[in-house]
């Protein structure tokens, strides 16, 4: 009897875990955040940049990732989406 209960418990856990994973994936979708002021966040991020495209690319990344790392350089660990976005040549897209 204990073997039947143990086997049944394992089967239930495996089935339950298969239903949990797809629902978690829905939370990873990128949703636009209308409360985020990408203009001012990117203005601060690009304030010391000598590259004219900094604001353009920062705002694209901000809109897709809903975050901008603090400071004028580095700190990309604060926003993994921003950090991991790449251009067509495989280089970082976000300043």
Tab-separated table of N, CA and C in Angstrom:
chain	number	residue	atom	x	y	z
A	1	UNK	N	0.824	-1.200	0.000
A	1	UNK	CA	0.000	0.000	0.000
A	1	UNK	C	0.868	1.264	0.000
A	2	UNK	N	1.973	1.241	0.786
A	2	UNK	CA	2.856	2.397	0.834
A	2	UNK	C	3.511	2.628	-0.521
A	3	UNK	N	3.822	1.560	-1.238
A	3	UNK	CA	4.434	1.680	-2.556
A	3	UNK	C	3.467	2.333	-3.543
A	4	UNK	N	2.205	1.995	-3.467
A	4	UNK	CA	1.195	2.581	-4.346
A	4	UNK	C	1.041	4.074	-4.061
A	5	UNK	N	1.020	4.446	-2.800
A	5	UNK	CA	0.877	5.850	-2.417
A	5	UNK	C	2.110	6.639	-2.851
A	6	UNK	N	3.295	6.086	-2.664
A	6	UNK	CA	4.524	6.768	-3.064
A	6	UNK	C	4.579	6.960	-4.577
A	7	UNK	N	4.218	5.922	-5.316
A	7	UNK	CA	4.211	6.010	-6.781
A	7	UNK	C	3.188	7.030	-7.259
A	8	UNK	N	2.023	7.008	-6.679
A	8	UNK	CA	0.981	7.952	-7.043
A	8	UNK	C	1.398	9.387	-6.719
A	9	UNK	N	2.074	9.584	-5.618
A	9	UNK	CA	2.551	10.930	-5.243
A	9	UNK	C	3.568	11.440	-6.252
A	10	UNK	N	4.467	10.584	-6.681
A	10	UNK	CA	5.471	10.984	-7.665
A	10	UNK	C	4.815	11.342	-8.991
A	11	UNK	N	3.864	10.557	-9.421
A	11	UNK	CA	3.160	10.832	-10.676
A	11	UNK	C	2.428	12.172	-10.589
A	12	UNK	N	1.806	12.453	-9.490
A	12	UNK	CA	1.085	13.719	-9.311
A	12	UNK	C	2.061	14.893	-9.335
A	13	UNK	N	3.214	14.749	-8.681
A	13	UNK	CA	4.214	15.825	-8.691
A	13	UNK	C	4.742	16.091	-10.093
A	14	UNK	N	4.997	15.048	-10.854
A	14	UNK	CA	5.497	15.217	-12.222
A	14	UNK	C	4.443	15.906	-13.088
A	15	UNK	N	3.215	15.481	-12.975
A	15	UNK	CA	2.139	16.116	-13.751
A	15	UNK	C	1.936	17.567	-13.341
A	16	UNK	N	1.993	17.836	-12.056
A	16	UNK	CA	1.799	19.201	-11.576
A	16	UNK	C	2.917	20.111	-12.065
A	17	UNK	N	4.149	19.616	-12.083
A	17	UNK	CA	5.265	20.453	-12.535
A	17	UNK	C	5.167	20.745	-14.028
A	18	UNK	N	4.571	19.860	-14.798
A	18	UNK	CA	4.430	20.119	-16.229
A	18	UNK	C	3.411	21.229	-16.496
A	19	UNK	N	2.486	21.458	-15.591
A	19	UNK	CA	1.512	22.532	-15.750
A	19	UNK	C	2.051	23.869	-15.249
A	20	UNK	N	2.986	23.860	-14.328
A	20	UNK	CA	3.513	25.083	-13.743
A	20	UNK	C	4.438	25.806	-14.706
A	21	UNK	N	5.294	25.085	-15.420
A	21	UNK	CA	6.303	25.703	-16.278
A	21	UNK	C	5.703	26.610	-17.359
A	22	UNK	N	4.699	26.201	-18.139
A	22	UNK	CA	4.155	27.114	-19.155
A	22	UNK	C	3.529	28.368	-18.570
A	23	UNK	N	2.932	28.285	-17.416
A	23	UNK	CA	2.328	29.476	-16.831
A	23	UNK	C	3.398	30.458	-16.375
A	24	UNK	N	4.566	29.970	-15.985
A	24	UNK	CA	5.651	30.851	-15.593
A	24	UNK	C	6.221	31.567	-16.813
A	25	UNK	N	6.207	30.925	-17.962
A	25	UNK	CA	6.742	31.527	-19.181
A	25	UNK	C	5.918	32.754	-19.582
A	26	UNK	N	4.658	32.787	-19.254
A	26	UNK	CA	3.819	33.927	-19.595
A	26	UNK	C	4.280	35.192	-18.877
A	27	UNK	N	4.881	35.053	-17.705
A	27	UNK	CA	5.352	36.209	-16.957
A	27	UNK	C	6.602	36.823	-17.564
A	28	UNK	N	7.304	36.084	-18.460
A	28	UNK	CA	8.532	36.569	-19.059
A	28	UNK	C	8.290	37.408	-20.308
A	29	UNK	N	7.056	37.506	-20.759
A	29	UNK	CA	6.786	38.281	-21.963
A	29	UNK	C	6.984	39.760	-21.670
A	30	UNK	N	7.444	40.476	-22.668
A	30	UNK	CA	7.727	41.901	-22.498
A	30	UNK	C	6.436	42.690	-22.687
A	31	UNK	N	6.096	43.466	-21.689
A	31	UNK	CA	4.895	44.292	-21.735
A	31	UNK	C	5.315	45.748	-21.630
A	32	UNK	N	4.769	46.609	-22.462
A	32	UNK	CA	5.149	48.017	-22.358
A	32	UNK	C	4.706	48.614	-21.038
A	33	UNK	N	5.564	49.395	-20.464
A	33	UNK	CA	5.275	50.048	-19.189
A	33	UNK	C	5.073	51.534	-19.463
A	34	UNK	N	3.852	51.991	-19.401
A	34	UNK	CA	3.559	53.384	-19.723
A	34	UNK	C	3.980	54.333	-18.607
A	35	UNK	N	4.258	53.809	-17.420
A	35	UNK	CA	4.656	54.663	-16.299
A	35	UNK	C	6.151	54.976	-16.306
A	36	UNK	N	6.928	54.286	-17.115
A	36	UNK	CA	8.367	54.476	-17.153
A	36	UNK	C	8.713	55.639	-18.070
A	37	UNK	N	9.469	56.591	-17.563
A	37	UNK	CA	9.865	57.759	-18.357
A	37	UNK	C	11.229	57.484	-18.992
A	38	UNK	N	11.202	56.818	-20.149
A	38	UNK	CA	12.442	56.432	-20.825
A	38	UNK	C	13.268	57.651	-21.235
A	39	UNK	N	12.615	58.751	-21.573
A	39	UNK	CA	13.338	59.947	-21.981
A	39	UNK	C	14.266	60.477	-20.906
A	40	UNK	N	13.758	60.601	-19.689
A	40	UNK	CA	14.602	61.139	-18.620
A	40	UNK	C	15.614	60.109	-18.136
A	41	UNK	N	15.216	58.824	-18.095
A	41	UNK	CA	16.154	57.788	-17.674
A	41	UNK	C	17.316	57.679	-18.661
A	42	UNK	N	17.002	57.718	-19.955
A	42	UNK	CA	18.051	57.633	-20.972
A	42	UNK	C	18.856	58.933	-21.037
A	43	UNK	N	18.212	60.047	-20.751
A	43	UNK	CA	18.940	61.312	-20.699
A	43	UNK	C	20.035	61.270	-19.649
A	44	UNK	N	19.698	60.696	-18.495
A	44	UNK	CA	20.697	60.557	-17.432
A	44	UNK	C	21.756	59.535	-17.823
A	45	UNK	N	21.327	58.419	-18.428
A	45	UNK	CA	22.256	57.365	-18.827
A	45	UNK	C	23.241	57.872	-19.886
A	46	UNK	N	22.763	58.678	-20.830
A	46	UNK	CA	23.580	59.127	-21.958
A	46	UNK	C	24.190	60.513	-21.754
A	47	UNK	N	24.078	61.071	-20.550
A	47	UNK	CA	24.521	62.448	-20.315
A	47	UNK	C	26.012	62.668	-20.587
A	48	UNK	N	26.831	61.645	-20.403
A	48	UNK	CA	28.266	61.802	-20.629
A	48	UNK	C	28.741	61.093	-21.896
A	49	UNK	N	27.819	60.564	-22.666
A	49	UNK	CA	28.196	59.810	-23.864
A	49	UNK	C	28.534	60.754	-25.010
A	50	UNK	N	29.550	60.400	-25.757
A	50	UNK	CA	29.915	61.179	-26.935
A	50	UNK	C	29.284	60.614	-28.192
A	51	UNK	N	28.494	59.560	-28.043
A	51	UNK	CA	27.869	58.877	-29.178
A	51	UNK	C	26.463	59.405	-29.385
A	52	UNK	N	26.180	59.887	-30.589
A	52	UNK	CA	24.856	60.481	-30.870
A	52	UNK	C	23.728	59.468	-30.785
A	53	UNK	N	24.003	58.201	-31.060
A	53	UNK	CA	22.968	57.180	-31.060
A	53	UNK	C	22.605	56.673	-29.674
A	54	UNK	N	23.288	57.143	-28.654
A	54	UNK	CA	23.048	56.659	-27.295
A	54	UNK	C	21.580	56.806	-26.899
A	55	UNK	N	21.018	57.977	-27.089
A	55	UNK	CA	19.616	58.210	-26.707
A	55	UNK	C	18.672	57.318	-27.506
A	56	UNK	N	18.925	57.193	-28.798
A	56	UNK	CA	18.059	56.386	-29.666
A	56	UNK	C	18.038	54.932	-29.201
A	57	UNK	N	19.237	54.349	-29.038
A	57	UNK	CA	19.306	52.946	-28.666
A	57	UNK	C	18.872	52.719	-27.224
A	58	UNK	N	19.175	53.640	-26.353
A	58	UNK	CA	18.748	53.523	-24.962
A	58	UNK	C	17.221	53.506	-24.867
A	59	UNK	N	16.564	54.377	-25.627
A	59	UNK	CA	15.098	54.426	-25.569
A	59	UNK	C	14.474	53.170	-26.161
A	60	UNK	N	15.080	52.614	-27.223
A	60	UNK	CA	14.582	51.352	-27.781
A	60	UNK	C	14.679	50.259	-26.722
A	61	UNK	N	15.839	50.181	-26.081
A	61	UNK	CA	16.052	49.162	-25.046
A	61	UNK	C	15.140	49.379	-23.847
A	62	UNK	N	14.966	50.616	-23.455
A	62	UNK	CA	14.109	50.951	-22.315
A	62	UNK	C	12.669	50.508	-22.573
A	63	UNK	N	12.176	50.773	-23.768
A	63	UNK	CA	10.797	50.414	-24.093
A	63	UNK	C	10.597	48.900	-24.133
A	64	UNK	N	11.611	48.176	-24.608
A	64	UNK	CA	11.491	46.721	-24.684
A	64	UNK	C	11.710	46.058	-23.334
A	65	UNK	N	12.618	46.608	-22.533
A	65	UNK	CA	13.005	45.963	-21.275
A	65	UNK	C	12.328	46.546	-20.040
A	66	UNK	N	11.734	47.721	-20.173
A	66	UNK	CA	11.077	48.391	-19.047
A	66	UNK	C	12.046	48.726	-17.920
A	67	UNK	N	13.296	48.950	-18.260
A	67	UNK	CA	14.263	49.387	-17.258
A	67	UNK	C	15.491	49.957	-17.946
A	68	UNK	N	16.213	50.792	-17.212
A	68	UNK	CA	17.483	51.366	-17.653
A	68	UNK	C	18.410	51.292	-16.449
A	69	UNK	N	19.619	50.741	-16.621
A	69	UNK	CA	20.539	50.679	-15.482
A	69	UNK	C	20.894	52.075	-14.980
A	70	UNK	N	21.185	52.177	-13.708
A	70	UNK	CA	21.544	53.468	-13.130
A	70	UNK	C	22.951	53.869	-13.549
A	71	UNK	N	23.235	55.145	-13.462
A	71	UNK	CA	24.561	55.646	-13.798
A	71	UNK	C	24.719	55.903	-15.285
A	72	UNK	N	25.907	56.381	-15.642
A	72	UNK	CA	26.172	56.707	-17.045
A	72	UNK	C	26.899	55.582	-17.766
A	73	UNK	N	27.376	54.576	-17.034
A	73	UNK	CA	28.094	53.466	-17.641
A	73	UNK	C	28.064	52.271	-16.691
A	74	UNK	N	28.014	51.078	-17.254
A	74	UNK	CA	28.034	49.875	-16.422
A	74	UNK	C	26.703	49.630	-15.740
A	75	UNK	N	26.730	48.921	-14.650
A	75	UNK	CA	25.552	48.566	-13.843
A	75	UNK	C	24.498	47.784	-14.620
A	76	UNK	N	24.889	47.154	-15.735
A	76	UNK	CA	23.912	46.441	-16.559
A	76	UNK	C	23.347	45.206	-15.870
A	77	UNK	N	23.978	44.767	-14.792
A	77	UNK	CA	23.445	43.640	-14.031
A	77	UNK	C	22.076	43.981	-13.430
A	78	UNK	N	21.763	45.264	-13.309
A	78	UNK	CA	20.480	45.688	-12.750
A	78	UNK	C	19.322	45.403	-13.708
A	79	UNK	N	19.630	45.239	-14.982
A	79	UNK	CA	18.585	45.017	-15.990
A	79	UNK	C	19.091	43.981	-16.994
A	80	UNK	N	18.883	42.685	-16.725
A	80	UNK	CA	19.408	41.632	-17.595
A	80	UNK	C	18.927	41.724	-19.048
A	81	UNK	N	17.686	42.111	-19.269
A	81	UNK	CA	17.173	42.256	-20.637
A	81	UNK	C	17.981	43.307	-21.379
A	82	UNK	N	18.218	44.419	-20.751
A	82	UNK	CA	18.992	45.529	-21.309
A	82	UNK	C	20.417	45.067	-21.593
A	83	UNK	N	20.988	44.326	-20.664
A	83	UNK	CA	22.357	43.829	-20.785
A	83	UNK	C	22.494	42.824	-21.930
A	84	UNK	N	21.514	41.955	-22.120
A	84	UNK	CA	21.623	40.843	-23.062
A	84	UNK	C	21.175	41.162	-24.484
A	85	UNK	N	20.570	42.321	-24.713
A	85	UNK	CA	20.103	42.666	-26.056
A	85	UNK	C	21.300	42.911	-26.971
A	86	UNK	N	21.285	42.298	-28.154
A	86	UNK	CA	22.408	42.383	-29.097
A	86	UNK	C	21.959	42.938	-30.442
A	87	UNK	N	22.908	43.581	-31.151
A	87	UNK	CA	22.613	44.064	-32.494
A	87	UNK	C	22.880	42.939	-33.491
A	88	UNK	N	22.743	43.220	-34.769
A	88	UNK	CA	22.897	42.187	-35.795
A	88	UNK	C	24.329	41.654	-35.882
A	89	UNK	N	25.289	42.401	-35.369
A	89	UNK	CA	26.692	41.960	-35.396
A	89	UNK	C	27.088	41.229	-34.119
A	90	UNK	N	26.129	41.060	-33.200
A	90	UNK	CA	26.398	40.334	-31.965
A	90	UNK	C	26.967	41.174	-30.847
A	91	UNK	N	27.065	42.469	-31.068
A	91	UNK	CA	27.587	43.373	-30.034
A	91	UNK	C	26.432	43.913	-29.200
A	92	UNK	N	26.716	44.390	-27.985
A	92	UNK	CA	25.634	44.937	-27.150
A	92	UNK	C	24.900	46.087	-27.839
A	93	UNK	N	23.579	46.016	-27.825
A	93	UNK	CA	22.773	47.063	-28.472
A	93	UNK	C	22.551	48.242	-27.543
A	94	UNK	N	22.423	47.960	-26.280
A	94	UNK	CA	22.043	49.000	-25.326
A	94	UNK	C	23.279	49.654	-24.706
A	95	UNK	N	23.282	50.994	-24.673
A	95	UNK	CA	24.440	51.705	-24.110
A	95	UNK	C	24.519	51.630	-22.597
